[in-house]
Coordinates of C-alpha atoms in Angstrom, one line a residue:
M11 CA -27.2 46.2 -68.0
S12 CA -24.5 49.2 -69.2
K13 CA -26.5 51.4 -70.2
N14 CA -29.0 51.3 -67.4
V15 CA -26.4 50.4 -64.6
P16 CA -22.9 52.9 -64.3
F17 CA -19.9 51.0 -64.4
E18 CA -18.2 50.5 -61.2
L19 CA -14.5 49.0 -59.9
E20 CA -16.3 46.9 -57.6
H21 CA -18.1 45.3 -60.5
L22 CA -15.1 43.8 -61.6
Q23 CA -13.5 42.8 -58.5
V24 CA -16.7 41.0 -57.6
I25 CA -16.2 39.2 -61.2
F26 CA -12.7 38.4 -60.1
E27 CA -13.6 37.2 -56.5
T28 CA -16.2 34.7 -58.0
F29 CA -14.1 33.4 -60.5
V30 CA -11.2 32.3 -57.6
R31 CA -13.5 31.2 -55.7
S32 CA -15.9 29.2 -58.6
Y33 CA -13.1 27.6 -60.3
P34 CA -9.8 27.5 -57.8
H35 CA -7.7 24.9 -60.2
Y36 CA -7.5 27.8 -63.0
T37 CA -6.6 30.7 -60.8
E38 CA -3.1 30.3 -61.6
E39 CA -4.0 31.3 -65.5
F40 CA -7.5 33.5 -65.3
Y41 CA -4.9 36.3 -62.9
Y42 CA -2.0 36.7 -65.4
R43 CA -4.9 37.0 -68.4
F44 CA -7.1 39.3 -65.8
L45 CA -4.0 41.5 -65.1
R46 CA -3.3 42.2 -69.1
F47 CA -6.9 42.6 -69.5
V48 CA -6.9 45.7 -66.9
K49 CA -3.5 46.9 -67.7
M50 CA -5.1 47.4 -72.3
S51 CA -8.4 48.3 -70.4
S52 CA -9.2 51.7 -71.5
L53 CA -9.3 52.3 -67.4
S54 CA -7.6 55.3 -65.4
N55 CA -4.5 54.0 -64.3
V56 CA -5.5 55.5 -61.0
D57 CA -7.8 53.4 -61.3
K58 CA -6.0 49.7 -62.3
Q59 CA -3.1 50.1 -59.7
S60 CA -6.6 50.6 -57.6
L61 CA -8.1 47.4 -58.7
I62 CA -4.9 45.4 -59.5
S63 CA -3.8 45.9 -55.2
V64 CA -7.1 44.6 -54.3
T65 CA -7.9 41.3 -56.4
K66 CA -4.5 39.1 -55.4
I67 CA -4.8 36.1 -54.8
H68 CA -2.2 34.1 -52.9
S69 CA -0.8 29.9 -53.3
L70 CA -2.5 27.6 -51.2
Q71 CA -0.8 23.4 -50.1
S72 CA -3.9 22.1 -51.2
Q73 CA -4.4 20.1 -54.4
L74 CA -8.4 20.8 -54.5
K75 CA -7.6 24.7 -53.8
P76 CA -4.0 26.1 -54.8
F77 CA -5.1 28.9 -54.6
G78 CA -6.8 31.7 -52.3
L79 CA -7.5 35.6 -52.0
G80 CA -5.6 38.0 -51.6
S81 CA -1.7 38.2 -49.8
K82 CA -0.3 35.6 -48.2
G83 CA 1.2 38.0 -45.4
L84 CA -0.5 39.6 -42.3
N85 CA -2.6 43.0 -42.2
P86 CA 0.7 45.7 -41.6
H87 CA -2.3 47.5 -40.9
K88 CA -3.6 45.1 -37.7
Y89 CA 0.3 43.5 -37.1
R90 CA 1.6 46.5 -37.0
S91 CA 4.2 45.5 -34.2
K92 CA 7.4 44.4 -36.4
D93 CA 7.8 41.4 -33.7
W94 CA 4.8 40.0 -36.1
E95 CA 6.3 38.1 -38.4
P96 CA 5.0 35.9 -41.6
M97 CA 4.9 31.8 -41.0
P98 CA 5.1 30.4 -44.2
W99 CA 3.7 26.9 -44.5
I100 CA 7.4 25.5 -46.3
L101 CA 8.5 21.9 -45.7
K102 CA 12.5 21.8 -45.2
K103 CA 13.8 17.1 -45.3
G104 CA 9.9 15.9 -45.5
R105 CA 8.6 18.4 -42.6
P106 CA 7.0 21.7 -41.7
V107 CA 9.2 24.3 -40.7
S108 CA 8.6 25.5 -36.7
Y109 CA 8.6 29.0 -35.9
P110 CA 8.9 28.0 -31.6
K111 CA 10.2 32.4 -31.1
Q112 CA 7.3 34.2 -33.5
V113 CA 5.1 30.9 -31.7
Q114 CA 6.4 31.9 -28.8
F115 CA 5.8 35.8 -29.8
R116 CA 2.1 35.5 -30.6
V117 CA 0.0 33.5 -27.6
E118 CA 2.3 35.1 -25.0
K119 CA 2.0 39.1 -26.8
G120 CA 0.9 39.7 -29.2
F121 CA -2.9 38.1 -29.8
G122 CA -3.1 40.2 -26.3
D123 CA -1.5 43.5 -27.8
L124 CA -4.0 42.6 -31.2
L125 CA -6.9 43.0 -28.2
K126 CA -6.2 45.9 -26.4
R127 CA -6.5 47.5 -29.5
G128 CA -10.0 46.5 -29.8
L129 CA -8.6 44.4 -31.8
K130 CA -9.4 40.3 -33.0
P131 CA -6.8 38.1 -33.6
D132 CA -7.5 36.8 -37.5
F133 CA -9.0 33.2 -37.5
H134 CA -6.5 31.8 -40.0
V135 CA -3.3 33.6 -37.9
I136 CA -5.1 32.1 -34.7
E137 CA -5.6 28.1 -37.3
E138 CA -2.0 28.9 -38.2
T139 CA -0.1 29.1 -34.8
F140 CA -2.3 26.4 -33.6
R141 CA -1.5 24.1 -35.9
R142 CA 3.1 25.0 -35.3
S143 CA 2.1 25.3 -31.3
S144 CA 3.5 22.7 -29.1
L145 CA 0.7 21.4 -26.9
F146 CA 1.5 24.5 -23.8
F147 CA 0.4 27.1 -26.6
K148 CA -2.3 25.0 -28.3
T149 CA -4.2 25.3 -24.7
R150 CA -3.3 28.2 -24.2
I151 CA -4.8 29.2 -27.3
L152 CA -8.1 27.2 -27.2
Q153 CA -8.6 29.3 -23.8
L154 CA -8.3 32.6 -25.5
A155 CA -10.3 31.8 -28.8
Q156 CA -13.1 30.9 -25.2
D157 CA -12.5 34.6 -24.0
I158 CA -13.1 35.9 -27.3
R159 CA -15.7 34.3 -28.1
M160 CA -15.0 32.7 -31.0
P161 CA -17.5 31.2 -33.4
T162 CA -18.1 27.4 -31.8
K163 CA -17.5 26.4 -36.1
N164 CA -14.1 28.0 -35.4
Q165 CA -13.6 26.8 -32.1
N166 CA -14.8 22.8 -33.2
R167 CA -12.0 23.4 -36.0
L168 CA -9.8 23.7 -33.8
S169 CA -10.7 21.4 -31.3
V170 CA -10.5 18.4 -35.0
I171 CA -6.7 20.5 -35.4
N172 CA -5.8 19.0 -32.1
L173 CA -6.6 15.5 -32.4
H174 CA -3.7 15.2 -35.3
F175 CA -2.0 13.4 -32.6
A176 CA -5.0 12.0 -30.7
T177 CA -5.3 8.2 -29.6
K178 CA -7.2 5.4 -31.6
D179 CA -9.9 5.6 -28.7
E180 CA -9.6 9.9 -27.7
L181 CA -10.6 9.9 -31.5
S182 CA -13.4 7.2 -31.1
A183 CA -14.0 9.4 -27.9
F184 CA -14.5 12.2 -29.7
F185 CA -16.7 10.0 -32.5
K186 CA -19.2 8.9 -30.1
Y187 CA -19.7 12.3 -28.2
H188 CA -18.7 15.1 -30.6
S189 CA -19.1 14.6 -33.9
Q190 CA -22.1 15.7 -34.0
T191 CA -21.8 19.1 -33.1
L192 CA -19.3 19.3 -36.4
N193 CA -20.4 21.3 -39.4
S194 CA -19.6 19.8 -42.2
N195 CA -16.2 20.7 -43.4
N196 CA -14.6 19.8 -39.9
K197 CA -16.3 16.4 -40.7
I198 CA -14.7 15.6 -43.8
S199 CA -11.2 16.8 -41.5
F200 CA -12.3 14.3 -39.0
S201 CA -12.8 11.9 -41.5
R202 CA -10.3 12.0 -42.7
L203 CA -7.9 11.9 -38.6
L204 CA -10.7 8.4 -37.9
S205 CA -9.7 6.6 -41.5
N206 CA -6.2 7.6 -40.8
K207 CA -6.2 5.5 -37.4
G208 CA -8.6 2.6 -39.0
L209 CA -11.6 3.7 -37.6
H210 CA -13.4 3.0 -41.6
A211 CA -16.4 2.2 -40.4
E212 CA -16.9 5.3 -37.9
A213 CA -15.3 7.7 -40.9
V214 CA -18.3 7.0 -43.3
A215 CA -21.1 6.8 -40.8
I216 CA -19.4 11.0 -40.0
L217 CA -19.7 11.1 -43.9
D218 CA -23.2 9.7 -44.7
S219 CA -24.5 12.4 -41.7
I220 CA -23.4 15.4 -43.5
N221 CA -26.3 17.4 -45.6
T222 CA -25.1 17.7 -49.6
N223 CA -27.5 20.4 -50.0
E224 CA -25.4 22.4 -47.3
I225 CA -22.1 22.0 -49.2
P226 CA -20.3 22.6 -52.7
D227 CA -19.0 20.5 -55.0
S228 CA -15.9 21.1 -53.8
S229 CA -16.8 19.1 -50.6
L230 CA -19.1 16.2 -52.0
S231 CA -15.7 15.1 -54.6
V232 CA -13.9 15.3 -50.9
I233 CA -16.4 13.4 -49.4
F234 CA -16.5 11.0 -52.0
V235 CA -12.5 10.2 -52.1
Y236 CA -12.7 10.3 -49.1
R237 CA -15.9 7.6 -48.4
I238 CA -13.8 5.0 -51.2
R239 CA -11.2 4.7 -49.2
A240 CA -12.6 4.1 -46.3
L241 CA -15.2 1.4 -48.2
F242 CA -11.9 0.4 -49.5
Q243 CA -10.7 -0.5 -46.4
L244 CA -14.0 -1.6 -44.8
R245 CA -13.6 -4.5 -48.3
Q246 CA -17.2 -2.9 -49.0
P247 CA -17.6 -3.6 -53.7
Q248 CA -21.5 -2.8 -53.6
E249 CA -21.3 0.6 -51.4
I250 CA -18.3 1.5 -53.5
L251 CA -20.6 0.7 -56.9
Q252 CA -22.9 2.6 -55.5
A253 CA -21.2 5.1 -54.2
M254 CA -20.0 5.7 -58.6
E255 CA -23.0 5.2 -59.2
E256 CA -25.1 7.9 -57.2
F257 CA -22.3 10.6 -57.5
P258 CA -22.8 13.1 -60.3
V259 CA -20.1 14.2 -62.1
H260 CA -22.6 15.7 -65.1
D261 CA -24.4 18.0 -62.8
V262 CA -22.0 18.9 -60.6
T263 CA -18.4 21.3 -61.1
I264 CA -15.7 19.2 -60.3
S265 CA -12.0 19.8 -60.4
P266 CA -8.6 17.4 -61.2
Y267 CA -8.5 16.5 -57.6
L268 CA -11.6 14.3 -58.8
L269 CA -10.0 12.3 -61.5
K270 CA -6.3 12.5 -59.8
Q271 CA -7.8 10.6 -56.5
S272 CA -9.6 8.2 -59.0
V273 CA -6.4 7.3 -60.2
Q274 CA -5.0 6.8 -57.2
L275 CA -7.9 4.7 -55.9
E276 CA -7.2 2.3 -59.3
R277 CA -4.7 2.0 -58.4
K278 CA -4.9 0.4 -55.5
F279 CA -7.8 -2.0 -57.1
V280 CA -5.6 -3.4 -59.2
N281 CA -4.3 -4.9 -56.7
C282 CA -7.7 -6.4 -54.9
E283 CA -8.8 -9.8 -56.5
D284 CA -12.8 -8.9 -54.3
M285 CA -12.5 -5.2 -56.4
S286 CA -11.8 -6.3 -59.9
E287 CA -15.8 -5.3 -60.8
C288 CA -15.2 -1.9 -59.3
V289 CA -12.0 -1.8 -60.7
G290 CA -13.8 -1.0 -64.5
R291 CA -16.5 1.2 -62.6
L292 CA -13.8 3.1 -62.0
R293 CA -12.1 3.1 -65.4
G294 CA -14.9 4.6 -66.5
F295 CA -16.2 6.9 -64.3
I296 CA -12.5 8.5 -65.0
G297 CA -13.2 9.0 -68.8
D298 CA -17.1 10.5 -67.3
C299 CA -14.1 13.2 -65.0
K300 CA -11.5 13.2 -68.5
V301 CA -14.8 14.2 -70.7
V302 CA -16.1 16.7 -67.9
L303 CA -13.0 18.8 -67.4
E304 CA -11.9 18.7 -70.8
K305 CA -15.8 20.4 -71.9
D306 CA -16.1 22.8 -68.4
R307 CA -12.4 24.5 -69.2
A308 CA -13.6 25.3 -72.9
D309 CA -17.0 26.3 -71.5
L310 CA -15.0 28.3 -69.3
E311 CA -12.9 29.7 -71.9
I312 CA -16.4 30.6 -73.9
R313 CA -17.6 32.6 -70.6
L314 CA -14.5 34.0 -69.8
E315 CA -13.7 35.6 -72.8
Q316 CA -17.3 37.2 -73.2
V317 CA -17.5 38.3 -70.0
L318 CA -13.8 40.4 -70.4
Q319 CA -15.7 41.1 -73.3
Y320 CA -18.9 42.6 -72.4
V321 CA -17.0 44.8 -69.0
D322 CA -14.8 45.7 -71.6
T323 CA -17.4 47.6 -73.9
W324 CA -19.4 48.6 -69.9
I325 CA -15.8 50.8 -69.1
K326 CA -16.2 53.1 -72.5
S327 CA -20.2 53.3 -72.5

């Protein structure tokens, strides 16, 4: 390939982004290895700086996806007013820090100023504002979503977030009348809300309605964990055994998230007499996860080294 296609910086950027999306749990160590590779490569200093500037990562509050692509801050070219400030997710005494003044600015002025410039706010900015808003500002943001013709999947995402403080009856009604309008990711989020309110049968039902052929491997792990939790609450050991039997642990990419959650499930099972058979099977499943993760890590090290060596040769050709 290198003999026929000239090397471009975009090729390395694509490799970087593909790795971060595919293996977010190895992103931090990969990032520093990638930086060393770029700095030691034969690229010009200008190209090195250009590449480093577009290959950024930021930490996320997520066991499943600890790192994401790009810088965490606001785009200074788009959010250029000095009144725009970031709202990092910080816990203080176990509770997330609120930003009432920043929320008020964004809803009452910031978003409107962007629209006047012909720009739409990025969804992640709207979402983080929505999560920190009072009921009054949440209503304003939901209206904004309609006004700017936000994609349905994103409007549904806000609707699900808005259900975090809903009553059991309200969640039950949403499940009955609106749950099938949600996409796969929103169904997964909604299932967790249902279980948190004791609606475990509904949580299993909505997870079972997801077409698993259309979701990434990481979502398969989340569905597995949420479903097992709900089935445990329903005391359905046979369904749990079947779920473990059917999960393709050797055929999909798993992360330490699945191992950690499975260990936590085991701790719950051992204290329940009617889950004794599930405990033994779950311990076997945990062993399988450990084997797969160790093998994946070793294979990934080899593949990464091969790719970087290939790119190094490509750059020099």
